[in-house]
Short mmCIF file of C-alpha atoms and ligand atoms in Angstrom, two decimals:
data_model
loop_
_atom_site.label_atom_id
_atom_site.label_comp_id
_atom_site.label_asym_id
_atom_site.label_seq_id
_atom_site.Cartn_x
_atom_site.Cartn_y
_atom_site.Cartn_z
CA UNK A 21 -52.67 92.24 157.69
CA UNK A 22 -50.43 94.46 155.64
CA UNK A 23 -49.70 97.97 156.31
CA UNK A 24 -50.33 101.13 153.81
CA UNK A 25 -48.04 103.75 153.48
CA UNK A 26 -48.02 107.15 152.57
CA UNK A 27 -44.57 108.45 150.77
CA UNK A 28 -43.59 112.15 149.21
CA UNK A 29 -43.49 112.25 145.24
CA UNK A 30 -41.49 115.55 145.39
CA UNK A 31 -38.99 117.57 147.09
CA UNK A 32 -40.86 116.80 150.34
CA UNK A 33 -43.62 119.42 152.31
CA UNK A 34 -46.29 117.84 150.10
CA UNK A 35 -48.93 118.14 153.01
CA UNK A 36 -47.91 114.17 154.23
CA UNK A 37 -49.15 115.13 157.54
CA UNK A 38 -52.50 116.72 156.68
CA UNK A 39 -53.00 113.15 155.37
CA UNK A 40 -51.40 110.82 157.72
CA UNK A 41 -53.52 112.47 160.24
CA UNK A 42 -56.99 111.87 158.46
CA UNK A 43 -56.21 108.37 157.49
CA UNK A 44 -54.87 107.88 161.40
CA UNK A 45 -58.39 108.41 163.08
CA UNK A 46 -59.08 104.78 161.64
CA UNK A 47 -55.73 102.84 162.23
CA UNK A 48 -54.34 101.64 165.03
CA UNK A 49 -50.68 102.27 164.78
CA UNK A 50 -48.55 105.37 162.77
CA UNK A 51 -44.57 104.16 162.07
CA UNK A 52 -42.26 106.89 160.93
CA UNK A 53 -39.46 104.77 159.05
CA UNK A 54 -36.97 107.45 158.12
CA UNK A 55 -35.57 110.79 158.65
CA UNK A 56 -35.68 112.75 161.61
CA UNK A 57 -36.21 116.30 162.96
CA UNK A 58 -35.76 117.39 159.19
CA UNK A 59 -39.11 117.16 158.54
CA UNK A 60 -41.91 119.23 159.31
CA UNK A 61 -45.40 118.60 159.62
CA UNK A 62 -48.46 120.78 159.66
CA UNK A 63 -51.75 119.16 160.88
CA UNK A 64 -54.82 121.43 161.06
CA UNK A 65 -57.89 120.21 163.15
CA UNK A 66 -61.15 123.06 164.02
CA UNK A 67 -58.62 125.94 163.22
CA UNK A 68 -55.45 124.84 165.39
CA UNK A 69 -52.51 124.42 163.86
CA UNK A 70 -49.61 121.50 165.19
CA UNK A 71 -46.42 121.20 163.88
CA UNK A 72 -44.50 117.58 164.16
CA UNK A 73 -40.92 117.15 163.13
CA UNK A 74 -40.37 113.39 164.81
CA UNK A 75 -43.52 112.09 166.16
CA UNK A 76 -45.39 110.33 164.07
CA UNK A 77 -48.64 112.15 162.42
CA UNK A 78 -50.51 110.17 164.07
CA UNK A 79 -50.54 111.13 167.40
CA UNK A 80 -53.68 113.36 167.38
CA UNK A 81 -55.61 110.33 167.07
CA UNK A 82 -55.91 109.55 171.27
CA UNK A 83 -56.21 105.45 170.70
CA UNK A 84 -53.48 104.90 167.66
CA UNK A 85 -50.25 104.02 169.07
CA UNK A 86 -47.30 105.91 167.55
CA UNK A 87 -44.21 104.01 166.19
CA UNK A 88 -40.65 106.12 165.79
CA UNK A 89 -38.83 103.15 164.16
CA UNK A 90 -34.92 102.09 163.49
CA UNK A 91 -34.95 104.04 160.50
CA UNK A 92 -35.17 107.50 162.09
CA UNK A 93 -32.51 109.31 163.22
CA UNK A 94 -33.12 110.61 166.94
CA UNK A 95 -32.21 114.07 168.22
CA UNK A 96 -33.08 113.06 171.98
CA UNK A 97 -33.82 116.79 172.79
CA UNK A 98 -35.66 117.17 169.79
CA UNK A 99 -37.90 114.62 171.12
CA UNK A 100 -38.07 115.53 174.47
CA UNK A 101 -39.60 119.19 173.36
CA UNK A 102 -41.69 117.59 171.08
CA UNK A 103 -43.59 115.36 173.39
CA UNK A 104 -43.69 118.13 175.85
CA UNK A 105 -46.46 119.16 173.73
CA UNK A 106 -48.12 115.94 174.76
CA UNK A 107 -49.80 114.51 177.48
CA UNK A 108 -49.71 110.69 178.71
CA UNK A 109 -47.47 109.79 175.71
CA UNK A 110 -46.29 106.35 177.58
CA UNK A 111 -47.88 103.55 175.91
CA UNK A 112 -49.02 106.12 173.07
CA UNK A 113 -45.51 106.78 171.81
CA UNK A 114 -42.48 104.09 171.02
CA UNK A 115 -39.15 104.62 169.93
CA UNK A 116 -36.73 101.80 168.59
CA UNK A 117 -34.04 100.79 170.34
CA UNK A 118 -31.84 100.86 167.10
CA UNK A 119 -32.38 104.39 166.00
CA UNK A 120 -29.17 106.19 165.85
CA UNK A 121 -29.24 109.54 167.88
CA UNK A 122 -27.99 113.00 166.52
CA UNK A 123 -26.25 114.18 169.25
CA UNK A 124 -24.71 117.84 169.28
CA UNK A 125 -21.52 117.29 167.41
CA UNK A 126 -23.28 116.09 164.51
CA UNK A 127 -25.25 118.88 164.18
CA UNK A 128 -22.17 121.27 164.79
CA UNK A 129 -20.50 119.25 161.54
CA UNK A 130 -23.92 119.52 159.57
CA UNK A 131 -23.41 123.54 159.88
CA UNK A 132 -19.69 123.36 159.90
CA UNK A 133 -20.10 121.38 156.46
CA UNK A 134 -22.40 123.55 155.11
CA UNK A 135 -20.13 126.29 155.97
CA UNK A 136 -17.00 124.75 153.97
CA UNK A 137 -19.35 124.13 150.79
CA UNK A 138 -20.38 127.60 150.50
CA UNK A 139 -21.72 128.37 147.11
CA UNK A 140 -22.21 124.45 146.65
CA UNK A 141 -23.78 123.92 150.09
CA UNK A 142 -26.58 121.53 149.95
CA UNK A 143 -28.73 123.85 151.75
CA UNK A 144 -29.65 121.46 154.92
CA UNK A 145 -31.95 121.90 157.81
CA UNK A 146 -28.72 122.08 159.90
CA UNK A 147 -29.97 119.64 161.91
CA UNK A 148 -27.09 116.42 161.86
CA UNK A 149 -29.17 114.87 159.57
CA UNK A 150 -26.50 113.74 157.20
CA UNK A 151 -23.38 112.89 159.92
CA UNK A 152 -25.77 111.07 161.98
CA UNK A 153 -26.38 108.65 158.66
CA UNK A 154 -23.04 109.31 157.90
CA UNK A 155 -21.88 107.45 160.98
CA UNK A 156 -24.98 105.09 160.93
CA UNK A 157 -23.14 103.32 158.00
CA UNK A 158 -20.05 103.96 159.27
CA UNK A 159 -20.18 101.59 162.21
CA UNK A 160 -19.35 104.38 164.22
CA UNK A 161 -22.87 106.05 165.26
CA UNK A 162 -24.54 106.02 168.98
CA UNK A 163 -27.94 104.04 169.13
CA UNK A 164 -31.23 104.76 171.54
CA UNK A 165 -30.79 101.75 173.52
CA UNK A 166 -26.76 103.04 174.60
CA UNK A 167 -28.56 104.96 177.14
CA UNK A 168 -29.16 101.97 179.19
CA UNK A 169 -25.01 102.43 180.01
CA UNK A 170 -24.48 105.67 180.24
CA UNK A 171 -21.17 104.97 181.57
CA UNK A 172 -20.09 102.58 178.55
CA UNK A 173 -21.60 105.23 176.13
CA UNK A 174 -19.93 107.98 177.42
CA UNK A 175 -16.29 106.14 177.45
CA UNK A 176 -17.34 105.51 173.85
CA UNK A 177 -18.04 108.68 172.73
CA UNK A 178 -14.57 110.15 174.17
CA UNK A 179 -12.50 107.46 172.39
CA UNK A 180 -15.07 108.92 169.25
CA UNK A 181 -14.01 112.04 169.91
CA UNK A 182 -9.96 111.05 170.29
CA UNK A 183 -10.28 109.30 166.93
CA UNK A 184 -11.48 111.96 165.34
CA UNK A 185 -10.35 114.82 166.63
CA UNK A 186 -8.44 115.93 163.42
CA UNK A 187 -11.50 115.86 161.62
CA UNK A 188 -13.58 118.06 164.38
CA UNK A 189 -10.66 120.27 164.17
CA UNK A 190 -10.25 120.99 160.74
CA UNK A 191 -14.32 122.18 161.07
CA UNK A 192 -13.67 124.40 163.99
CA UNK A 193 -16.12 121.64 165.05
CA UNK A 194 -15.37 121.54 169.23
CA UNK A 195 -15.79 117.77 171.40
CA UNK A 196 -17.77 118.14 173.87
CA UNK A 197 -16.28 117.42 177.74
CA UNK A 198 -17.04 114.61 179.55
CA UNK A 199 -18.88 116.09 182.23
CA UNK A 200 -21.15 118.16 180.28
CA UNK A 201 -21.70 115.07 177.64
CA UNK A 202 -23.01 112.65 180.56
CA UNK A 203 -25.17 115.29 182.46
CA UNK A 204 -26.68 115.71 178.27
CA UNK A 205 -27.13 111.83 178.26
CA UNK A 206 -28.43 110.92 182.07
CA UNK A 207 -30.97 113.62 181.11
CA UNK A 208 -32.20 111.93 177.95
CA UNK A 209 -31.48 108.32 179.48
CA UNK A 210 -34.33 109.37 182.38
CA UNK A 211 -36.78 111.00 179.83
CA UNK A 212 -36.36 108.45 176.91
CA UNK A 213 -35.70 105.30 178.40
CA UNK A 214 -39.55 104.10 179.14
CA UNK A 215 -40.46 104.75 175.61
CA UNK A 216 -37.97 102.48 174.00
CA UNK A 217 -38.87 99.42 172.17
CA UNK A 218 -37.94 96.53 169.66
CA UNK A 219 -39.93 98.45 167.90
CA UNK A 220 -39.99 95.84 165.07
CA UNK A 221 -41.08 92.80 166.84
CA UNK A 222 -43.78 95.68 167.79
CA UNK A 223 -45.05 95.88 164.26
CA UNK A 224 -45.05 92.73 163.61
CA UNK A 225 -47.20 91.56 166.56
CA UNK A 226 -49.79 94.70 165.50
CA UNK A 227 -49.76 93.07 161.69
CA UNK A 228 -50.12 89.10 163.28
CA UNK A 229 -52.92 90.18 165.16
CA UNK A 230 -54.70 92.31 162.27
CA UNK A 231 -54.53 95.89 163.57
CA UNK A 232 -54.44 98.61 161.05
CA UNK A 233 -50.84 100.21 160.32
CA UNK A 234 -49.94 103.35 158.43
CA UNK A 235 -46.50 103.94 157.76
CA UNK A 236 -45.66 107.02 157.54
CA UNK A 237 -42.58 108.87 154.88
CA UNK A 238 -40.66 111.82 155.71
CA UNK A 239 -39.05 114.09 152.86
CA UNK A 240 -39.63 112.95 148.89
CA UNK A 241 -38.38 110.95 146.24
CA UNK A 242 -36.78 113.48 144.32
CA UNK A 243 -34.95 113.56 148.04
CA UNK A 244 -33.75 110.24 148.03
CA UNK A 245 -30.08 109.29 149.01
CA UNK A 246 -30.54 107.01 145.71
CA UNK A 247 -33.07 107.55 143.44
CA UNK A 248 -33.41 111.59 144.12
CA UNK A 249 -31.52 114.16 142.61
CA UNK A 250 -28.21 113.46 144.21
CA UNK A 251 -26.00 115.46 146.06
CA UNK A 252 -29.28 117.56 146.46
CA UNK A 253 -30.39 115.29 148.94
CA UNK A 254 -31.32 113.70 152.03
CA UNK A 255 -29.37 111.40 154.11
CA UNK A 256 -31.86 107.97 154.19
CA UNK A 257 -34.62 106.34 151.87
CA UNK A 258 -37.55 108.37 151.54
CA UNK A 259 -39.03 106.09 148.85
CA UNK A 260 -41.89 103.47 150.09
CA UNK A 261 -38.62 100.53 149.94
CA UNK A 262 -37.55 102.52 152.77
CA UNK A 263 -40.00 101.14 155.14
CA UNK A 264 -38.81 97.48 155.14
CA UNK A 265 -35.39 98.54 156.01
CA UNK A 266 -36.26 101.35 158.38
CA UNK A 267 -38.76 99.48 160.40
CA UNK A 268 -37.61 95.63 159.77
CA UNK A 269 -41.07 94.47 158.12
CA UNK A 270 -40.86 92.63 154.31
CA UNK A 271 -42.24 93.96 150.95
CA UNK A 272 -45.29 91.54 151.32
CA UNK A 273 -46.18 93.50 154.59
CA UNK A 274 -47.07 96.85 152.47
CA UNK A 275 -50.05 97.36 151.33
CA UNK A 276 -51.69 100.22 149.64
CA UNK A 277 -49.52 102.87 149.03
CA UNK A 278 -50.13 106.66 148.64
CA UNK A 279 -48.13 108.84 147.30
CA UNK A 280 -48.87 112.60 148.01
CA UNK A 281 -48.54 115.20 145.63
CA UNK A 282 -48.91 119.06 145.27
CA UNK A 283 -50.85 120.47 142.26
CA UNK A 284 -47.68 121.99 141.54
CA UNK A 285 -44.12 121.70 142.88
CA UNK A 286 -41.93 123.07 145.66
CA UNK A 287 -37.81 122.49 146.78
CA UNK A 288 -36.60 123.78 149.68
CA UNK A 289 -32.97 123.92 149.96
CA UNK A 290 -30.25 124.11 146.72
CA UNK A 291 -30.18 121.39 143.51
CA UNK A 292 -32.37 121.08 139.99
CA UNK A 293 -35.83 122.09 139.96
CA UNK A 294 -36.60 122.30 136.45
CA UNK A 295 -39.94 124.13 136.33
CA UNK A 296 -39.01 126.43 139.07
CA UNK A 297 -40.88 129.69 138.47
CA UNK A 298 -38.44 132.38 138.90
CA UNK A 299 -41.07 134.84 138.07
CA UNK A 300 -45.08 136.69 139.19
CA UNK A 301 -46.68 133.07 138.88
CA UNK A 302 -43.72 131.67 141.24
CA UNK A 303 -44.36 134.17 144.08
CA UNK A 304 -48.05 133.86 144.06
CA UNK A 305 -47.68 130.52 144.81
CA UNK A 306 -45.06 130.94 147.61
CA UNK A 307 -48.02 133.26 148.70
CA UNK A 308 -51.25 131.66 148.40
CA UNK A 309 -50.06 128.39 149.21
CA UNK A 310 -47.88 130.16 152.61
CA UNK A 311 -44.64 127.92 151.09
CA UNK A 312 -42.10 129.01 154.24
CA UNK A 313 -40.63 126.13 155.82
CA UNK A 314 -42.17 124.70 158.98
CA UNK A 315 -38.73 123.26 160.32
CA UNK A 316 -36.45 126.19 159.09
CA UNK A 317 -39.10 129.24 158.20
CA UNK A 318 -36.81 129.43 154.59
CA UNK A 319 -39.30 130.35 151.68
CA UNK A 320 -39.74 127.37 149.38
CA UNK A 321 -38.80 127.57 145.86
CA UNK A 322 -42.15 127.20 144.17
CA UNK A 323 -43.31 126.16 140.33
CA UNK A 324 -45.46 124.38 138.20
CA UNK A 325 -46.29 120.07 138.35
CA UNK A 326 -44.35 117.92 136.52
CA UNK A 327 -45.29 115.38 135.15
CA UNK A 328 -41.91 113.38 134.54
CA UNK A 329 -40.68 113.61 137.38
CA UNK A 330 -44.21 112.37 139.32
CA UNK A 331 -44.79 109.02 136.72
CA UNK A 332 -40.90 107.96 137.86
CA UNK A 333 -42.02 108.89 141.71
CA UNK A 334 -45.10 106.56 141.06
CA UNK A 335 -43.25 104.03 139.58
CA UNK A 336 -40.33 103.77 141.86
CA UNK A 337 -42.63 103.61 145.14
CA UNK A 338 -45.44 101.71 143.71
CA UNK A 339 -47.97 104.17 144.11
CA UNK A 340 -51.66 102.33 143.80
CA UNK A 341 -53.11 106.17 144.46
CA UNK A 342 -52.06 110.06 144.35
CA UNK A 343 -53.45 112.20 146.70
CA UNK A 344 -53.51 115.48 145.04
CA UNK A 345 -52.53 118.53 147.59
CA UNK A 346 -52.96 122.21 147.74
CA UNK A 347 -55.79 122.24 144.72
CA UNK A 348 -56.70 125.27 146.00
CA UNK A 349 -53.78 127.41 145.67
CA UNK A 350 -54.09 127.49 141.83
CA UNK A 351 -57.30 129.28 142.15
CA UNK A 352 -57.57 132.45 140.56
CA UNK A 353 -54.70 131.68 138.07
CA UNK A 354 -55.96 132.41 134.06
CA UNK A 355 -53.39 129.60 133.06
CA UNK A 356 -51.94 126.89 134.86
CA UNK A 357 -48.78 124.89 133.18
CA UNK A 358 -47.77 121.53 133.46
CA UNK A 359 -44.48 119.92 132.78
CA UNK A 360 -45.08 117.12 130.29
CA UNK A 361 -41.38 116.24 128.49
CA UNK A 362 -38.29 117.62 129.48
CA UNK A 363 -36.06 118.50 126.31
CA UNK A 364 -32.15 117.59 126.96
CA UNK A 365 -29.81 118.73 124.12
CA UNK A 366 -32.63 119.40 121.80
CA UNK A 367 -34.25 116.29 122.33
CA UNK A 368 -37.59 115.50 123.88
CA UNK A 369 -37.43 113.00 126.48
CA UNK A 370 -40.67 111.46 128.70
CA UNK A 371 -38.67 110.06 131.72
CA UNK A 372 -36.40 111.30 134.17
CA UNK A 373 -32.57 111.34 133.35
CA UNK A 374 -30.26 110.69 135.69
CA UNK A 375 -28.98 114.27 135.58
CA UNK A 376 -31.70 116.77 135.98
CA UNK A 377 -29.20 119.67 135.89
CA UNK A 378 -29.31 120.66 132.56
CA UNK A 379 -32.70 119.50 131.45
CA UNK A 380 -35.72 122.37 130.39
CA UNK A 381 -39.64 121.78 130.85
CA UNK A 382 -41.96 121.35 127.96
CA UNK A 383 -45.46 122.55 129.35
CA UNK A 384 -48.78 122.09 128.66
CA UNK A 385 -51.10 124.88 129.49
CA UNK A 386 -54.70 124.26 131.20
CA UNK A 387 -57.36 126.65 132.16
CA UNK A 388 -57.68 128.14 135.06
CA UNK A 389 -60.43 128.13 137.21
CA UNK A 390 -61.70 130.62 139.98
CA UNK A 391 -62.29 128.28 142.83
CA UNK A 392 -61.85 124.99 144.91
CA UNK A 393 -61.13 126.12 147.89
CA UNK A 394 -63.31 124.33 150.78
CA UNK A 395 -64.64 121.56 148.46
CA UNK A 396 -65.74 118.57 149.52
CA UNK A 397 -66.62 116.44 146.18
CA UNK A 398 -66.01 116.25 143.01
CA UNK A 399 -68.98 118.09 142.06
CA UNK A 400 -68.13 120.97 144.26
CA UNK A 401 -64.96 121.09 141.89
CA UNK A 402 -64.67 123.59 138.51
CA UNK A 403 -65.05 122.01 135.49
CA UNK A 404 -61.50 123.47 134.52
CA UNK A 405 -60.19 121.92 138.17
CA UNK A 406 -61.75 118.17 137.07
CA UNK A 407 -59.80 118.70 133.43
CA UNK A 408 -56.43 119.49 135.39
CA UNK A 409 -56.93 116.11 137.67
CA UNK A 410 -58.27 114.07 134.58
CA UNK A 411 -54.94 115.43 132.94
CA UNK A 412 -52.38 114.62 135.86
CA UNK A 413 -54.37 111.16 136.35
CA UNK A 414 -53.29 109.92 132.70
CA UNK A 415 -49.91 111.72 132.37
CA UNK A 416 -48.58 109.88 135.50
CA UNK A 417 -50.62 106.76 134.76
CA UNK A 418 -51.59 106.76 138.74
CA UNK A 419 -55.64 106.99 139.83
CA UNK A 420 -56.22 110.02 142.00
CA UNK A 421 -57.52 108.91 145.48
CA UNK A 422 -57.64 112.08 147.30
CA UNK A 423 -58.00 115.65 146.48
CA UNK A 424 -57.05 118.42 149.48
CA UNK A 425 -58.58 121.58 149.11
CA UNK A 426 -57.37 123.59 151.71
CA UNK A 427 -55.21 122.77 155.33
CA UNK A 428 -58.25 121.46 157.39
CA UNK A 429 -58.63 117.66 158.26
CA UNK A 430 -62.20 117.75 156.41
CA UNK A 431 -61.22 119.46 153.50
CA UNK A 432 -59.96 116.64 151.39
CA UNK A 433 -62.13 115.07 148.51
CA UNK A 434 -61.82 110.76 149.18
CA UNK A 435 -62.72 109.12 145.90
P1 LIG B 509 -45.41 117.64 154.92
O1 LIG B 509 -44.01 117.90 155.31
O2 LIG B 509 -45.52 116.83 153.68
O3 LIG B 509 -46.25 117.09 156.03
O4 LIG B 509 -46.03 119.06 154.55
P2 LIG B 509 -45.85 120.43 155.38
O5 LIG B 509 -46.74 120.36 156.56
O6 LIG B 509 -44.42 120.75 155.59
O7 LIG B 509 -46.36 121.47 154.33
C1 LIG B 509 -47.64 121.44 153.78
C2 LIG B 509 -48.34 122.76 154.15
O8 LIG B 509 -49.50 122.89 153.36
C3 LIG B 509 -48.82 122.80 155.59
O9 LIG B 509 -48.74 124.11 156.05
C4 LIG B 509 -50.28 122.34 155.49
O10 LIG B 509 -51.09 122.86 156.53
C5 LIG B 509 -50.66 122.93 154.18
N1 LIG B 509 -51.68 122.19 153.42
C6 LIG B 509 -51.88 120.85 153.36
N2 LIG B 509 -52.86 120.57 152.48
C7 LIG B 509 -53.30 121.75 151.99
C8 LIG B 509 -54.27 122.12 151.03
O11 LIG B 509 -54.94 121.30 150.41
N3 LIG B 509 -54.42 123.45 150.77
C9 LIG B 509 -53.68 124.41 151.39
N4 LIG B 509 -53.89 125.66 151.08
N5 LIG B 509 -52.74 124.09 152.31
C10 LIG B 509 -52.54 122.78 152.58
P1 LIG B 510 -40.79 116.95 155.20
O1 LIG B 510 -40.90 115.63 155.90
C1 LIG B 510 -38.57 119.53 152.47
C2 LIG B 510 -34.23 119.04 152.35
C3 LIG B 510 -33.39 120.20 152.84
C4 LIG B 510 -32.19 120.05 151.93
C5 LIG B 510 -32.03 118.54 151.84
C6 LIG B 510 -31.01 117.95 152.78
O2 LIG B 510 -41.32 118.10 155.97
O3 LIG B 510 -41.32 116.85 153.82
P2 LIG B 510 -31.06 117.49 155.41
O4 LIG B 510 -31.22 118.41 156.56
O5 LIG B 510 -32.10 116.42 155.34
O6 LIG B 510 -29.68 116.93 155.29
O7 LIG B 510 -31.26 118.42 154.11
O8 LIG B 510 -33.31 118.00 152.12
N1 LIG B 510 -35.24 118.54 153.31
C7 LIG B 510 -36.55 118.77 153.20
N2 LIG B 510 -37.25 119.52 152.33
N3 LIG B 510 -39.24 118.82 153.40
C8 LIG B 510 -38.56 118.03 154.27
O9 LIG B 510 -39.20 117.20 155.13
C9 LIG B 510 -37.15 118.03 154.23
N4 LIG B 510 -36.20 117.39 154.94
C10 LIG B 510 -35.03 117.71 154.36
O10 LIG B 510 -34.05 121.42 152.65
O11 LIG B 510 -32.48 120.53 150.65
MG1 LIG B 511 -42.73 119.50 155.73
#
């Protein structure tokens, strides 16, 4: 059995939840491969509204077991008030053994970074994202299955700490104590420890013995460490390659892949964002489609599709099908553009340079239409809406395989 996979095509917030959680009523696992309590997820079922950062979107489904794999980084109190929400999570909910934790300091040097950069900061969730990767690769970082010893991980961290003290100084960056630093751990040890796993040998038992796996992407491509638009980044692999190294399956164990898209674009946080919409049309759709962050409440930057930029996300993850998102939120709009070119020093290029900096949009302009909202099929769909989708189909040479028409579960067209 192979597993499908849903990834970001953009700057991340896509709606990957919305989806993960309709396609999860029919699997029997959900594996989160990367990221960590950067993301946020909204999932709306009968008019209540959940937001997940680090468990898995599929964990309103009551019978799909939820995988957190190697590939995540772990804020341990993240996670505890996250399952909190939850009830009888053991034997619902693992967590690999080889995640690497975010523990307080790194989250103090996220900020304290951020801080330094000023008018270059990266704009991060703050939340230790980056130094817990940082150290990941490193050799220097603090896994899951440490809290087995607390006493061994705990000497650890304060010869950590003497090593690098120069460098937590020069951030104004404090080490924690001793004391306070093993009451933090015994705490997580006694909450975490029964839902740790080998969380691969997990996966690959579900594939041996058929059951259904969705894996399931934090962030975007265009947020990729290496393919996104770098320093304007995230820390890990968002793109679908991500899953073999972030859960410890092989290529041949992906299957279909979906990449989810918005009917027009969003970036939260600083770096290029070439048809950002500076102007009325960008504000309506911060408005209409309620673009605020769900991890950090920061409105997103908001603007039209583009093209380019989603044929090279398609192509670098392998997308068999685009789910289109957020349809809706271009009601009501007399024109709608879409990027099709970029022009770089006077010339018109079709693919995505490695510097998006200094590159400007060539649009095409569509009809608008007066409303999708709610629909359910195609033929529920404007005319205008079905030319927009035909459009975005052939421009990023990817088959549209869902359509979402508004935050509920059930409002998503499945062609
Ligand atoms: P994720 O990070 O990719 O899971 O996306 P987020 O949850 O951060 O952001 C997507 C937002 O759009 C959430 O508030 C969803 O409830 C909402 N959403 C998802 N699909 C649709 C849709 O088709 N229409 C509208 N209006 N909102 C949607
Ligand atoms: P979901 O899973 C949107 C952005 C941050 C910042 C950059 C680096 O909800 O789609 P980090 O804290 O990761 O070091 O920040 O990445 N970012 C996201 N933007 N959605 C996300 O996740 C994001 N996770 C990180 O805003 O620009
Ligand atoms: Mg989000």
């Amino acid at each position: 059995m192979r597993a499908d996979l849903i990834v970001g095509i953009q700057w991340g917030d896509e709606g990957k939840g919305k989806i993960v959680d309709l396609l999860a009523q029919k699997y029997d696992a959900v594996a989160r491969y990367q990221g960590g309590h950067n993301a946020g997820h909204t999932i709306v079922v009968d008019g209540k509204t959940h937001a997940l950062h680090l468990i898995p979107s599929g964990i309103l489904n009551p019978k799909a077991i939820n995988i957190i794999g190697n590939g995540v980084v772990v804020s341990p109190e993240a996670l505890i008030k996250e399952m909190k929400q939850f009830e009888n999570l053991l034997g619902r909910l693992y967590v690999s053994e080889s995640a690497h934790m975010i523990l307080n300091f790194h989250i103090a040097i996220d900020q304290a970074k951020e801080k330094l950069r000023g008018s270059k900061a990266i704009g991060t969730t703050g939340r230790g994202i980056g130094p817990a990767y940082s150290e990941k690769v490193a050799r220097q970082g603090f896994r899951l299955g440490e809290l087995r010893d607390i006493d061994k991980l705990v000497a650890k961290a304060m010869e950590y700490f003497e090593q690098n003290r120069a460098v937590f100084d020069a951030l104004g960056v404090e080490c924690q104590g001793e004391m306070s630093l093993r009451a933090e751990l015994e705490e997580y040890a006694a909450k975490l420890l029964p839902f740790l796993a080998n969380t691969t040998q997990m996966t690959w038992k579900l594939l041996d013995e058929g059951k259904k796996v969705l894996l399931e992407g934090a962030q975007g491509t265009l947020l990729d460490i290496d393919h996104g638009t770098y320093p304007f980044v995230t820390s890990s692999s968002t793109i679908s390659a991500g899953a073999c190294t972030g859960l410890g399956i092989n290529p041949k164990d992906i299957g279909h892949i979906t990449g989810i898209v918005k009917a027009y674009c969003t970036r939260v946080g600083n770096g290029p964002f070439p048809t950002e919409d500076f102007g009325k049309d960008g504000d309506i759709l911060r408005q209409n489609g309620h673009e605020f962050g769900t991890t950090t409440g920061r409105p997103r930057r908001c603007g039209w599709f583009d093209a380019v930029a989603c044929k090279y996300a398609s192509r670098i993850n392998g997308c068999d099908t685009l789910s289109i998102m957020k349809l809706d939120v271009l009601d009501g709009f007399e024109e709608i553009k879409v990027c099709v070119a970029y022009e770089v020093d006077g010339q018109e290029i079709d693919y995505m340079p490695v510097d998006l900096e200094n590159v400007k949009p060539v649009y095409k302009t569509f009809k608008g239409w007066e409303k999708s909202v709610g629909a359910r099929t195609l033929e529920e769909l404007p005319a205008e809406a079905r030319e927009y989708l035909d459009f975005l189909e052939k421009i990023t040479q990817t088959k549209i395989g869902m359509i979402s028409t508004s935050p509920d579960r059930n409002d998503t067209i499945l062609l």
